PDB file of C-alpha atoms in Angstrom:
ATOM      1  CA  MET A 230      29.489  -3.623   5.551  1.00 59.00           C
ATOM      2  CA  GLU A 231      25.986  -4.630   6.646  1.00 78.00           C
ATOM      3  CA  ALA A 232      23.529  -1.916   7.571  1.00 87.00           C
ATOM      4  CA  LYS A 233      22.582  -1.788  11.216  1.00 92.00           C
ATOM      5  CA  ILE A 234      19.002  -1.751  12.563  1.00 95.00           C
ATOM      6  CA  SER A 235      17.554  -0.308  15.750  1.00 95.00           C
ATOM      7  CA  LEU A 236      14.805  -2.624  16.974  1.00 96.00           C
ATOM      8  CA  VAL A 237      12.484  -0.553  19.154  1.00 94.00           C
ATOM      9  CA  LEU A 238      10.287  -2.427  21.615  1.00 91.00           C
ATOM     10  CA  LEU A 239       7.663  -1.092  23.991  1.00 84.00           C
ATOM     11  CA  ALA A 240       7.671  -3.658  26.794  1.00 82.00           C
ATOM     12  CA  ASN A 241       4.005  -3.756  27.668  1.00 76.00           C
ATOM     13  CA  GLY A 242       1.611  -6.718  27.743  1.00 72.00           C
ATOM     14  CA  SER A 243       2.302 -10.031  29.453  1.00 83.00           C
ATOM     15  CA  GLN A 244       5.688 -11.235  30.623  1.00 87.00           C
ATOM     16  CA  ALA A 245       5.388 -14.388  28.510  1.00 89.00           C
ATOM     17  CA  ALA A 246       4.672 -12.416  25.341  1.00 89.00           C
ATOM     18  CA  LEU A 247       7.581 -10.074  26.020  1.00 89.00           C
ATOM     19  CA  ASP A 248       9.980 -12.996  26.556  1.00 91.00           C
ATOM     20  CA  ARG A 249       8.828 -14.563  23.299  1.00 93.00           C
ATOM     21  CA  CYS A 250       9.442 -11.297  21.433  1.00 93.00           C
ATOM     22  CA  LEU A 251      12.896 -10.871  22.973  1.00 93.00           C
ATOM     23  CA  ASP A 252      13.825 -14.465  22.133  1.00 94.00           C
ATOM     24  CA  SER A 253      12.833 -13.921  18.493  1.00 95.00           C
ATOM     25  CA  CYS A 254      15.160 -10.912  18.310  1.00 95.00           C
ATOM     26  CA  PHE A 255      18.206 -12.519  19.879  1.00 94.00           C
ATOM     27  CA  ARG A 256      17.869 -15.682  17.756  1.00 95.00           C
ATOM     28  CA  GLN A 257      18.317 -13.731  14.520  1.00 96.00           C
ATOM     29  CA  SER A 258      21.140 -14.737  12.194  1.00 96.00           C
ATOM     30  CA  TYR A 259      21.489 -11.063  11.253  1.00 95.00           C
ATOM     31  CA  SER A 260      23.435  -9.712  14.201  1.00 91.00           C
ATOM     32  CA  GLU A 261      23.873  -6.078  13.178  1.00 93.00           C
ATOM     33  CA  PHE A 262      21.176  -4.596  15.381  1.00 95.00           C
ATOM     34  CA  GLU A 263      20.639  -2.830  18.661  1.00 95.00           C
ATOM     35  CA  LEU A 264      17.553  -3.501  20.762  1.00 95.00           C
ATOM     36  CA  LEU A 265      16.026  -0.475  22.504  1.00 94.00           C
ATOM     37  CA  VAL A 266      13.472  -1.546  25.099  1.00 91.00           C
ATOM     38  CA  PHE A 267      11.192   0.956  26.794  1.00 89.00           C
ATOM     39  CA  THR A 268       9.509  -0.395  29.931  1.00 84.00           C
ATOM     40  CA  ASP A 269       7.360   0.970  32.749  1.00 77.00           C
ATOM     41  CA  GLU A 270       8.579  -1.826  35.075  1.00 72.00           C
ATOM     42  CA  THR A 271       5.308  -3.787  34.910  1.00 72.00           C
ATOM     43  CA  VAL A 272       7.328  -6.477  33.128  1.00 75.00           C
ATOM     44  CA  GLN A 273      10.959  -7.475  33.537  1.00 79.00           C
ATOM     45  CA  VAL A 274      13.718  -7.497  30.912  1.00 83.00           C
ATOM     46  CA  ALA A 275      16.047 -10.088  32.396  1.00 78.00           C
ATOM     47  CA  ARG A 276      18.624 -10.312  29.597  1.00 81.00           C
ATOM     48  CA  GLU A 277      22.294  -9.636  29.230  1.00 84.00           C
ATOM     49  CA  ASP A 278      23.483  -8.695  25.783  1.00 88.00           C
ATOM     50  CA  GLU A 279      25.735  -5.888  24.589  1.00 91.00           C
ATOM     51  CA  ARG A 280      23.152  -4.980  21.952  1.00 92.00           C
ATOM     52  CA  LEU A 281      20.400  -4.458  24.553  1.00 92.00           C
ATOM     53  CA  ARG A 282      19.590  -1.064  26.065  1.00 92.00           C
ATOM     54  CA  VAL A 283      16.703  -0.750  28.502  1.00 89.00           C
ATOM     55  CA  TYR A 284      14.993   2.543  29.337  1.00 88.00           C
ATOM     56  CA  GLU A 285      12.693   2.581  32.350  1.00 81.00           C
ATOM     57  CA  THR A 286      10.027   5.043  31.347  1.00 77.00           C
ATOM     58  CA  SER A 287       6.281   5.042  30.730  1.00 70.00           C
ATOM     59  CA  LEU A 288       5.480   5.654  27.061  1.00 66.00           C
ATOM     60  CA  ALA A 289       1.810   4.846  26.656  1.00 68.00           C
ATOM     61  CA  ASP A 290       1.546   7.363  23.811  1.00 77.00           C
ATOM     62  CA  PRO A 291       2.797   5.855  20.490  1.00 79.00           C
ATOM     63  CA  GLY A 292       3.988   9.287  19.358  1.00 86.00           C
ATOM     64  CA  ALA A 293       6.190   9.647  22.438  1.00 86.00           C
ATOM     65  CA  LEU A 294       7.704   6.223  21.735  1.00 86.00           C
ATOM     66  CA  ARG A 295       8.670   7.244  18.210  1.00 90.00           C
ATOM     67  CA  VAL A 296      10.292  10.461  19.390  1.00 91.00           C
ATOM     68  CA  ALA A 297      12.199   8.724  22.201  1.00 90.00           C
ATOM     69  CA  ALA A 298      13.353   5.950  19.851  1.00 92.00           C
ATOM     70  CA  LEU A 299      14.605   8.393  17.228  1.00 93.00           C
ATOM     71  CA  ARG A 300      16.518  10.328  19.870  1.00 93.00           C
ATOM     72  CA  ARG A 301      18.327   7.211  21.114  1.00 93.00           C
ATOM     73  CA  ALA A 302      18.798   5.177  17.913  1.00 94.00           C
ATOM     74  CA  THR A 303      22.372   5.051  16.611  1.00 94.00           C
ATOM     75  CA  THR A 304      21.689   3.193  13.344  1.00 94.00           C
ATOM     76  CA  ASP A 305      20.481   3.988   9.823  1.00 93.00           C
ATOM     77  CA  TYR A 306      17.208   2.026  10.044  1.00 96.00           C
ATOM     78  CA  LEU A 307      14.529   1.559  12.674  1.00 96.00           C
ATOM     79  CA  MET A 308      11.987  -1.210  13.121  1.00 96.00           C
ATOM     80  CA  PHE A 309       9.328  -0.948  15.808  1.00 95.00           C
ATOM     81  CA  LEU A 310       8.040  -4.079  17.520  1.00 93.00           C
ATOM     82  CA  GLU A 311       5.067  -4.625  19.765  1.00 90.00           C
ATOM     83  CA  ALA A 312       5.624  -6.914  22.743  1.00 89.00           C
ATOM     84  CA  ASP A 313       2.706  -9.180  21.771  1.00 92.00           C
ATOM     85  CA  ASP A 314       4.364  -9.845  18.402  1.00 94.00           C
ATOM     86  CA  PHE A 315       7.588 -11.483  17.299  1.00 95.00           C
ATOM     87  CA  LEU A 316       9.917 -12.133  14.353  1.00 96.00           C
ATOM     88  CA  VAL A 317       9.250 -15.414  12.536  1.00 95.00           C
ATOM     89  CA  GLY A 318      12.225 -17.739  12.187  1.00 93.00           C
ATOM     90  CA  THR A 319      15.896 -16.953  12.634  1.00 96.00           C
ATOM     91  CA  ASP A 320      16.401 -15.241   9.272  1.00 96.00           C
ATOM     92  CA  ALA A 321      13.646 -12.604   9.429  1.00 95.00           C
ATOM     93  CA  LEU A 322      15.992  -9.614   9.673  1.00 95.00           C
ATOM     94  CA  ALA A 323      18.387 -11.072   7.105  1.00 95.00           C
ATOM     95  CA  ILE A 324      15.546 -11.516   4.624  1.00 94.00           C
ATOM     96  CA  PHE A 325      14.181  -8.027   5.235  1.00 93.00           C
ATOM     97  CA  MET A 326      17.570  -6.367   4.831  1.00 93.00           C
ATOM     98  CA  THR A 327      18.352  -8.377   1.684  1.00 93.00           C
ATOM     99  CA  ARG A 328      15.073  -7.270   0.111  1.00 92.00           C
ATOM    100  CA  LEU A 329      15.706  -3.692   1.204  1.00 90.00           C
ATOM    101  CA  SER A 330      19.044  -3.748  -0.592  1.00 91.00           C
ATOM    102  CA  GLU A 331      17.587  -5.415  -3.700  1.00 91.00           C
ATOM    103  CA  GLN A 332      14.852  -2.799  -3.966  1.00 90.00           C
ATOM    104  CA  GLN A 333      17.240   0.057  -3.058  1.00 91.00           C
ATOM    105  CA  SER A 334      14.538   1.199  -0.678  1.00 93.00           C
ATOM    106  CA  ASP A 335      14.512   3.566   2.289  1.00 94.00           C
ATOM    107  CA  LEU A 336      11.055   2.460   3.472  1.00 96.00           C
ATOM    108  CA  ALA A 337       9.854  -1.149   3.462  1.00 95.00           C
ATOM    109  CA  MET A 338       6.283  -1.969   4.430  1.00 94.00           C
ATOM    110  CA  THR A 339       6.400  -5.654   5.344  1.00 92.00           C
ATOM    111  CA  ASN A 340       3.995  -8.535   4.992  1.00 91.00           C
ATOM    112  CA  PHE A 341       3.077 -10.423   8.157  1.00 90.00           C
ATOM    113  CA  VAL A 342       1.287 -13.433   9.566  1.00 92.00           C
ATOM    114  CA  PHE A 343      -1.321 -13.701  12.289  1.00 94.00           C
ATOM    115  CA  TYR A 344      -0.509 -15.699  15.420  1.00 94.00           C
ATOM    116  CA  LYS A 345      -3.170 -17.453  17.469  1.00 94.00           C
ATOM    117  CA  ASP A 346      -3.264 -20.628  19.578  1.00 92.00           C
ATOM    118  CA  ALA A 347       0.362 -21.457  18.717  1.00 91.00           C
ATOM    119  CA  GLU A 348      -0.398 -21.366  14.976  1.00 94.00           C
ATOM    120  CA  LEU A 349       0.691 -19.029  12.192  1.00 94.00           C
ATOM    121  CA  ILE A 350      -2.066 -17.858   9.853  1.00 92.00           C
ATOM    122  CA  TYR A 351      -1.107 -16.312   6.514  1.00 90.00           C
ATOM    123  CA  PRO A 352      -3.769 -13.755   5.504  1.00 87.00           C
ATOM    124  CA  TYR A 353      -2.068 -12.540   2.298  1.00 80.00           C
ATOM    125  CA  SER A 354      -1.113 -15.641   0.336  1.00 70.00           C
ATOM    126  CA  GLN A 355      -1.177 -13.740  -2.967  1.00 66.00           C
ATOM    127  CA  ALA A 356       0.883 -10.769  -1.776  1.00 69.00           C
ATOM    128  CA  LYS A 357       3.610  -9.536  -4.130  1.00 80.00           C
ATOM    129  CA  THR A 358       6.665  -7.386  -3.594  1.00 86.00           C
ATOM    130  CA  ARG A 359       5.933  -4.096  -5.295  1.00 87.00           C
ATOM    131  CA  ALA A 360       7.053  -0.502  -5.403  1.00 90.00           C
ATOM    132  CA  LEU A 361       4.570   1.867  -3.763  1.00 90.00           C
ATOM    133  CA  THR A 362       3.390   4.543  -6.173  1.00 85.00           C
ATOM    134  CA  VAL A 363       0.730   7.213  -6.545  1.00 77.00           C
ATOM    135  CA  ASN A 364      -1.394   4.689  -8.415  1.00 76.00           C
ATOM    136  CA  ASN A 365      -1.344   1.774  -5.958  1.00 83.00           C
ATOM    137  CA  TYR A 366      -0.761   3.302  -2.525  1.00 83.00           C
ATOM    138  CA  LEU A 367      -4.404   3.528  -1.434  1.00 82.00           C
ATOM    139  CA  LEU A 368      -5.096   0.011  -2.678  1.00 83.00           C
ATOM    140  CA  CYS A 369      -2.148  -1.388  -0.700  1.00 86.00           C
ATOM    141  CA  ALA A 370      -3.000   0.666   2.389  1.00 86.00           C
ATOM    142  CA  ARG A 371      -6.544  -0.681   2.418  1.00 86.00           C
ATOM    143  CA  LEU A 372      -5.514  -4.280   1.721  1.00 86.00           C
ATOM    144  CA  TYR A 373      -2.410  -4.804   3.847  1.00 89.00           C
ATOM    145  CA  GLY A 374      -2.465  -4.389   7.620  1.00 89.00           C
ATOM    146  CA  SER A 375       1.162  -3.243   7.788  1.00 90.00           C
ATOM    147  CA  PHE A 376      -0.004   0.270   6.841  1.00 90.00           C
ATOM    148  CA  ARG A 377      -2.168   0.420   9.973  1.00 90.00           C
ATOM    149  CA  ARG A 378       0.206  -0.982  12.620  1.00 89.00           C
ATOM    150  CA  LEU A 379       3.522   0.398  13.781  1.00 89.00           C
ATOM    151  CA  GLY A 380       5.454  -2.848  14.215  1.00 91.00           C
ATOM    152  CA  GLY A 381       7.425  -4.765  11.621  1.00 93.00           C
ATOM    153  CA  ASN A 382       8.262  -2.117   9.008  1.00 95.00           C
ATOM    154  CA  LEU A 383      11.772  -0.919   8.122  1.00 95.00           C
ATOM    155  CA  ILE A 384      12.178   2.862   8.140  1.00 96.00           C
ATOM    156  CA  ALA A 385      15.264   4.889   7.281  1.00 95.00           C
ATOM    157  CA  LYS A 386      16.173   7.074  10.255  1.00 95.00           C
ATOM    158  CA  ASP A 387      16.506  10.079   7.963  1.00 95.00           C
ATOM    159  CA  LEU A 388      12.810   9.830   7.012  1.00 95.00           C
ATOM    160  CA  LEU A 389      11.721   9.928  10.644  1.00 95.00           C
ATOM    161  CA  THR A 390      13.997  12.900  11.296  1.00 95.00           C
ATOM    162  CA  ARG A 391      12.485  14.822   8.381  1.00 95.00           C
ATOM    163  CA  LEU A 392       9.001  14.456   9.857  1.00 93.00           C
ATOM    164  CA  GLY A 393       9.941  16.883  12.608  1.00 92.00           C
ATOM    165  CA  GLU A 394       7.208  17.501  15.174  1.00 91.00           C
ATOM    166  CA  GLN A 395       4.752  15.408  13.164  1.00 92.00           C
ATOM    167  CA  LEU A 396       6.613  12.279  14.281  1.00 93.00           C
ATOM    168  CA  GLY A 397       4.973  12.516  17.684  1.00 91.00           C
ATOM    169  CA  THR A 398       1.491  13.602  16.591  1.00 92.00           C
ATOM    170  CA  LEU A 399       0.493  11.588  13.517  1.00 91.00           C
ATOM    171  CA  ALA A 400      -1.737   8.528  13.753  1.00 90.00           C
ATOM    172  CA  THR A 401       0.007   5.374  12.499  1.00 90.00           C
ATOM    173  CA  GLN A 402      -1.813   5.243   9.159  1.00 89.00           C
ATOM    174  CA  ASP A 403      -1.109   8.942   8.530  1.00 89.00           C
ATOM    175  CA  LEU A 404       2.507   8.443   9.584  1.00 91.00           C
ATOM    176  CA  TYR A 405       3.106   5.911   6.828  1.00 91.00           C
ATOM    177  CA  LEU A 406       1.414   8.123   4.253  1.00 86.00           C
ATOM    178  CA  LYS A 407       3.849  10.933   5.110  1.00 89.00           C
ATOM    179  CA  LEU A 408       6.800   8.540   5.071  1.00 92.00           C
ATOM    180  CA  CYS A 409       5.833   7.267   1.613  1.00 89.00           C
ATOM    181  CA  LEU A 410       5.701  10.854   0.382  1.00 87.00           C
ATOM    182  CA  LEU A 411       9.208  11.481   1.724  1.00 91.00           C
ATOM    183  CA  ALA A 412      10.777   8.157   0.712  1.00 93.00           C
ATOM    184  CA  LYS A 413      12.818   7.854  -2.464  1.00 91.00           C
ATOM    185  CA  GLN A 414      11.765   4.253  -3.103  1.00 92.00           C
ATOM    186  CA  PRO A 415       8.969   3.004  -0.813  1.00 94.00           C
ATOM    187  CA  VAL A 416       8.247  -0.684  -1.302  1.00 94.00           C
ATOM    188  CA  TYR A 417       5.906  -3.387  -0.024  1.00 94.00           C
ATOM    189  CA  LEU A 418       7.738  -6.650   0.762  1.00 92.00           C
ATOM    190  CA  SER A 419       5.947  -9.971   0.285  1.00 90.00           C
ATOM    191  CA  ASP A 420       8.074 -11.891   2.802  1.00 90.00           C
ATOM    192  CA  ALA A 421       5.939 -12.710   5.852  1.00 91.00           C
ATOM    193  CA  CYS A 422       8.504 -12.697   8.679  1.00 92.00           C
ATOM    194  CA  TYR A 423       6.625 -10.679  11.307  1.00 95.00           C
ATOM    195  CA  ALA A 424       3.934 -12.324  13.444  1.00 95.00           C
ATOM    196  CA  TYR A 425       1.029 -10.184  14.663  1.00 94.00           C
ATOM    197  CA  SER A 426      -0.764 -11.767  17.612  1.00 94.00           C
ATOM    198  CA  ILE A 427      -4.572 -11.837  17.494  1.00 93.00           C
ATOM    199  CA  GLU A 428      -4.930 -13.640  20.794  1.00 91.00           C
ATOM    200  CA  ASN A 429      -7.214 -12.330  23.559  1.00 88.00           C
ATOM    201  CA  GLY A 430      -9.407 -10.504  21.075  1.00 88.00           C
ATOM    202  CA  ARG A 431      -6.615  -8.330  19.657  1.00 90.00           C
ATOM    203  CA  GLN A 432      -7.370  -7.107  16.137  1.00 89.00           C
ATOM    204  CA  LEU A 433      -5.673  -4.998  13.501  1.00 88.00           C
ATOM    205  CA  PRO A 434      -6.741  -1.331  13.459  1.00 88.00           C
ATOM    206  CA  ALA A 435      -9.373  -0.621  10.818  1.00 87.00           C
ATOM    207  CA  PHE A 436      -8.528   1.414   7.724  1.00 86.00           C
ATOM    208  CA  SER A 437      -9.487   5.053   8.266  1.00 83.00           C
ATOM    209  CA  TRP A 438     -10.768   7.097   5.332  1.00 76.00           C
ATOM    210  CA  GLN A 439      -9.776  10.745   5.076  1.00 66.00           C
ATOM    211  CA  ALA A 440     -10.911  13.440   2.703  1.00 55.00           C
ATOM    212  CA  ASP A 441      -7.325  14.463   1.933  1.00 61.00           C
ATOM    213  CA  TYR A 442      -5.837  10.973   1.755  1.00 64.00           C
ATOM    214  CA  HIS A 443      -3.825  11.349  -1.444  1.00 66.00           C
ATOM    215  CA  LEU A 444      -0.282  10.304  -2.282  1.00 62.00           C
ATOM    216  CA  GLY A 445       0.042  12.378  -5.452  1.00 67.00           C
ATOM    217  CA  PRO A 446      -0.474  16.068  -6.349  1.00 72.00           C
ATOM    218  CA  ALA A 447      -3.672  15.532  -8.374  1.00 73.00           C
ATOM    219  CA  ALA A 448      -6.017  16.466  -5.503  1.00 73.00           C
ATOM    220  CA  ASP A 449      -4.261  19.806  -4.937  1.00 77.00           C
ATOM    221  CA  LEU A 450      -4.361  20.511  -8.674  1.00 79.00           C
ATOM    222  CA  ILE A 451      -8.121  19.886  -8.740  1.00 78.00           C
ATOM    223  CA  LYS A 452      -8.600  22.285  -5.820  1.00 80.00           C
ATOM    224  CA  GLN A 453      -6.668  24.981  -7.692  1.00 83.00           C
ATOM    225  CA  ILE A 454      -8.743  24.502 -10.825  1.00 80.00           C
ATOM    226  CA  LYS A 455     -11.994  24.669  -8.868  1.00 80.00           C
ATOM    227  CA  ALA A 456     -10.867  27.864  -7.156  1.00 83.00           C
ATOM    228  CA  SER A 457     -10.037  29.532 -10.476  1.00 82.00           C
ATOM    229  CA  PRO A 458     -12.618  30.982 -12.899  1.00 75.00           C
ATOM    230  CA  TYR A 459     -11.555  28.501 -15.571  1.00 70.00           C
ATOM    231  CA  GLN A 460     -14.305  26.316 -16.993  1.00 70.00           C
ATOM    232  CA  ALA A 461     -13.473  23.747 -19.650  1.00 69.00           C
ATOM    233  CA  SER A 462     -15.836  23.931 -22.584  1.00 74.00           C
ATOM    234  CA  VAL A 463     -17.442  20.819 -24.026  1.00 69.00           C
ATOM    235  CA  PRO A 464     -16.241  20.398 -27.619  1.00 73.00           C
ATOM    236  CA  LYS A 465     -18.864  20.555 -30.364  1.00 73.00           C
ATOM    237  CA  LYS A 466     -17.568  17.314 -31.827  1.00 75.00           C
ATOM    238  CA  LEU A 467     -16.750  14.355 -29.567  1.00 75.00           C
ATOM    239  CA  ALA A 468     -14.432  11.394 -30.047  1.00 76.00           C
ATOM    240  CA  LEU A 469     -15.652   8.368 -28.086  1.00 77.00           C
ATOM    241  CA  ALA A 470     -14.343   4.822 -27.673  1.00 79.00           C
ATOM    242  CA  VAL A 471     -16.924   2.155 -26.780  1.00 79.00           C
ATOM    243  CA  CYS A 472     -15.644  -1.281 -25.756  1.00 80.00           C
ATOM    244  CA  LEU A 473     -17.943  -4.125 -26.786  1.00 78.00           C
ATOM    245  CA  ASP A 474     -18.341  -7.814 -26.215  1.00 80.00           C
ATOM    246  CA  GLU A 475     -20.989 -10.207 -27.454  1.00 80.00           C
ATOM    247  CA  TYR A 476     -23.347  -9.228 -24.630  1.00 79.00           C
ATOM    248  CA  SER A 477     -23.020  -5.440 -24.707  1.00 81.00           C
ATOM    249  CA  ALA A 478     -22.988  -5.162 -28.502  1.00 78.00           C
ATOM    250  CA  GLY A 479     -26.710  -5.889 -28.560  1.00 75.00           C
ATOM    251  CA  LYS A 480     -27.382  -2.852 -26.380  1.00 77.00           C
ATOM    252  CA  VAL A 481     -25.161  -0.294 -28.042  1.00 76.00           C
ATOM    253  CA  ASP A 482     -27.972   1.047 -30.249  1.00 72.00           C
ATOM    254  CA  VAL A 483     -29.540   2.737 -27.202  1.00 75.00           C
ATOM    255  CA  LEU A 484     -26.261   4.498 -26.469  1.00 76.00           C
ATOM    256  CA  LEU A 485     -25.829   5.584 -30.061  1.00 72.00           C
ATOM    257  CA  TYR A 486     -29.367   6.910 -30.255  1.00 71.00           C
ATOM    258  CA  SER A 487     -28.847   8.912 -27.049  1.00 77.00           C
ATOM    259  CA  LEU A 488     -25.655  10.407 -28.438  1.00 73.00           C
ATOM    260  CA  GLU A 489     -27.425  11.385 -31.650  1.00 70.00           C
ATOM    261  CA  ARG A 490     -30.221  13.137 -29.810  1.00 73.00           C
ATOM    262  CA  ASN A 491     -28.073  14.933 -27.227  1.00 76.00           C
ATOM    263  CA  ASN A 492     -25.013  15.874 -29.252  1.00 72.00           C
ATOM    264  CA  PRO A 493     -26.106  17.310 -32.605  1.00 67.00           C
ATOM    265  CA  GLY A 494     -22.555  18.409 -33.303  1.00 70.00           C
ATOM    266  CA  GLY A 495     -21.609  14.806 -34.012  1.00 71.00           C
ATOM    267  CA  GLY A 496     -18.149  13.304 -33.828  1.00 74.00           C
ATOM    268  CA  VAL A 497     -16.481   9.913 -34.106  1.00 76.00           C
ATOM    269  CA  ILE A 498     -17.332   6.719 -32.203  1.00 76.00           C
ATOM    270  CA  TYR A 499     -14.890   3.828 -32.205  1.00 78.00           C
ATOM    271  CA  LEU A 500     -16.541   0.476 -31.531  1.00 77.00           C
ATOM    272  CA  ILE A 501     -13.766  -1.610 -30.046  1.00 80.00           C
ATOM    273  CA  TYR A 502     -14.042  -5.368 -29.766  1.00 79.00           C
ATOM    274  CA  GLU A 503     -11.895  -8.422 -29.230  1.00 75.00           C
ATOM    275  CA  GLU A 504     -14.128 -11.206 -30.460  1.00 78.00           C
ATOM    276  CA  LEU A 505     -17.596 -10.912 -31.994  1.00 79.00           C
ATOM    277  CA  THR A 506     -19.608 -13.373 -34.061  1.00 84.00           C
ATOM    278  CA  PRO A 507     -20.115 -12.565 -37.752  1.00 84.00           C
ATOM    279  CA  GLN A 508     -23.833 -12.039 -37.060  1.00 83.00           C
ATOM    280  CA  THR A 509     -23.118  -9.420 -34.369  1.00 81.00           C
ATOM    281  CA  LYS A 510     -20.609  -7.590 -36.557  1.00 77.00           C
ATOM    282  CA  ALA A 511     -23.156  -7.569 -39.388  1.00 76.00           C
ATOM    283  CA  TRP A 512     -25.751  -6.132 -37.021  1.00 73.00           C
ATOM    284  CA  LEU A 513     -23.334  -3.395 -35.942  1.00 72.00           C
ATOM    285  CA  ASP A 514     -22.665  -2.532 -39.577  1.00 68.00           C
ATOM    286  CA  TRP A 515     -26.410  -2.275 -40.132  1.00 60.00           C
ATOM    287  CA  GLY A 516     -26.860  -0.060 -37.074  1.00 55.00           C
ATOM    288  CA  ARG A 517     -23.934   2.080 -38.130  1.00 56.00           C
ATOM    289  CA  ALA A 518     -25.589   2.665 -41.511  1.00 50.00           C
ATOM    290  CA  LEU A 519     -28.712   3.941 -39.765  1.00 48.00           C
ATOM    291  CA  LEU A 520     -26.814   6.421 -37.584  1.00 50.00           C
ATOM    292  CA  THR A 521     -25.000   8.509 -40.178  1.00 48.00           C
ATOM    293  CA  LEU A 522     -26.854  11.769 -39.663  1.00 42.00           C
ATOM    294  CA  SER A 523     -23.946  13.352 -37.820  1.00 46.00           C
ATOM    295  CA  TRP A 524     -21.810  10.509 -36.415  1.00 49.00           C
ATOM    296  CA  ASN A 525     -19.047   8.849 -38.366  1.00 54.00           C
ATOM    297  CA  LEU A 526     -18.870   5.295 -36.897  1.00 50.00           C
ATOM    298  CA  SER A 527     -15.899   3.005 -37.353  1.00 51.00           C
ATOM    299  CA  SER A 528     -14.824  -0.254 -35.706  1.00 48.00           C
ATOM    300  CA  SER A 529     -11.444  -1.397 -34.382  1.00 41.00           C
ATOM    301  CA  PRO A 530     -10.063  -4.696 -33.102  1.00 39.00           C
ATOM    302  CA  TYR A 531      -8.678  -4.837 -29.531  1.00 33.00           C
ATOM    303  CA  LEU A 532      -5.358  -6.643 -29.312  1.00 28.00           C
ATOM    304  CA  THR A 533      -5.344  -8.205 -25.825  1.00 29.00           C
ATOM    305  CA  ALA A 534      -1.741  -9.365 -25.927  1.00 25.00           C
ATOM    306  CA  THR A 535      -0.335  -5.868 -26.267  1.00 25.00           C
ATOM    307  CA  CYS A 536      -3.232  -3.795 -24.906  1.00 28.00           C
ATOM    308  CA  LEU A 537      -3.158  -1.683 -28.057  1.00 26.00           C
ATOM    309  CA  ILE A 538      -6.087  -0.362 -30.114  1.00 36.00           C
ATOM    310  CA  LYS A 539      -5.612  -0.555 -33.875  1.00 32.00           C
ATOM    311  CA  SER A 540      -8.159   1.156 -36.104  1.00 37.00           C
ATOM    312  CA  HIS A 541      -9.328  -0.289 -39.404  1.00 43.00           C
TER     313      HIS A 541
END
C-alpha cells in the first residue's frame, strides 16, 4: 500500500501563481495525497476534488501554518508548498516517494529548480543523493537552499509531532536542524522536482550562522571539558606526520628546525609523500641526517588508491 502525503499550501500571492501550483498538484501520477489549502480569501480556490480541503483562515505566521497543518493532516508524511512555487512534471511525488522508500528515510530534503520568465534554471547540477550526517550537515545546509525554505521537503508526521511547541516557534533553518536530529535516516535527494519561483525579485533566504549550530554532541562535550578543571598535558615526545609534495619538500627544513628548537624532548616525524624526484628524496635524507639531535626522522609512501599510510 502506497504511503499517503498531506500537501500543505498557504494560498497567498497572485491568483495566477496559485492556480499554477494547484494544477501541478492535481496533475500528479501519484494520487495518494490530500491537499490542505489555507487561504485568507484574497485569492480563490475554485476546484472540486475529494482530496481538497480548504480552510479560510489568515496564517501569515509560518509557525502557525505548521501547527494548523499538523492538527489537520491525516497522513504519515507532510510536504509544505508555497503558492508561488509548483511541482515539476507529473511524476514529482512518485519520484520523491520512491526515493524515500529506497533510502528508508523519514525526512527527505529535496533538490529544486529556480523558475523565472517561464524557464527552469537548475542551480545544483552536481547535486548527489546522500544521507545527512554529523559530518556533512552544515555543508549541505549552506550549499542547498532546501534547508532554508519550507516548501518541497518530505517530513514524517511523527517528527513534527515530537517537536512539540517548538513547531510553531522555530525559524525554518532551525526547524530542519531539529528535524535532522530527530530523524532516523535524514537524506538529501538529488531529484529536482520542485520549482522555486524567483520572479518579482523573490530570493531564497540567506544562510544564518549560529553559535550553537551543531548536529552532533561534540560541541556540548567541549563545553563540559572547558568547564572542568581538566587540562591535557603536552607530551614530552611528539609524533608528527608531515605530508609533502615536490613544492613543500623544499621548505620542510624550516619546520624541522623550529621543532628542534621548541621541543627539546624530541619525538618522531613521518615525512609522507606520494611522488618525489630522486633529487628531492636525496635532499630529505641529507636534511634528516642533520637533524638527529633529538628527532628520529623516517619517511613513508602515501598510497592514494587506498588512502593508507605505510611506513618503511
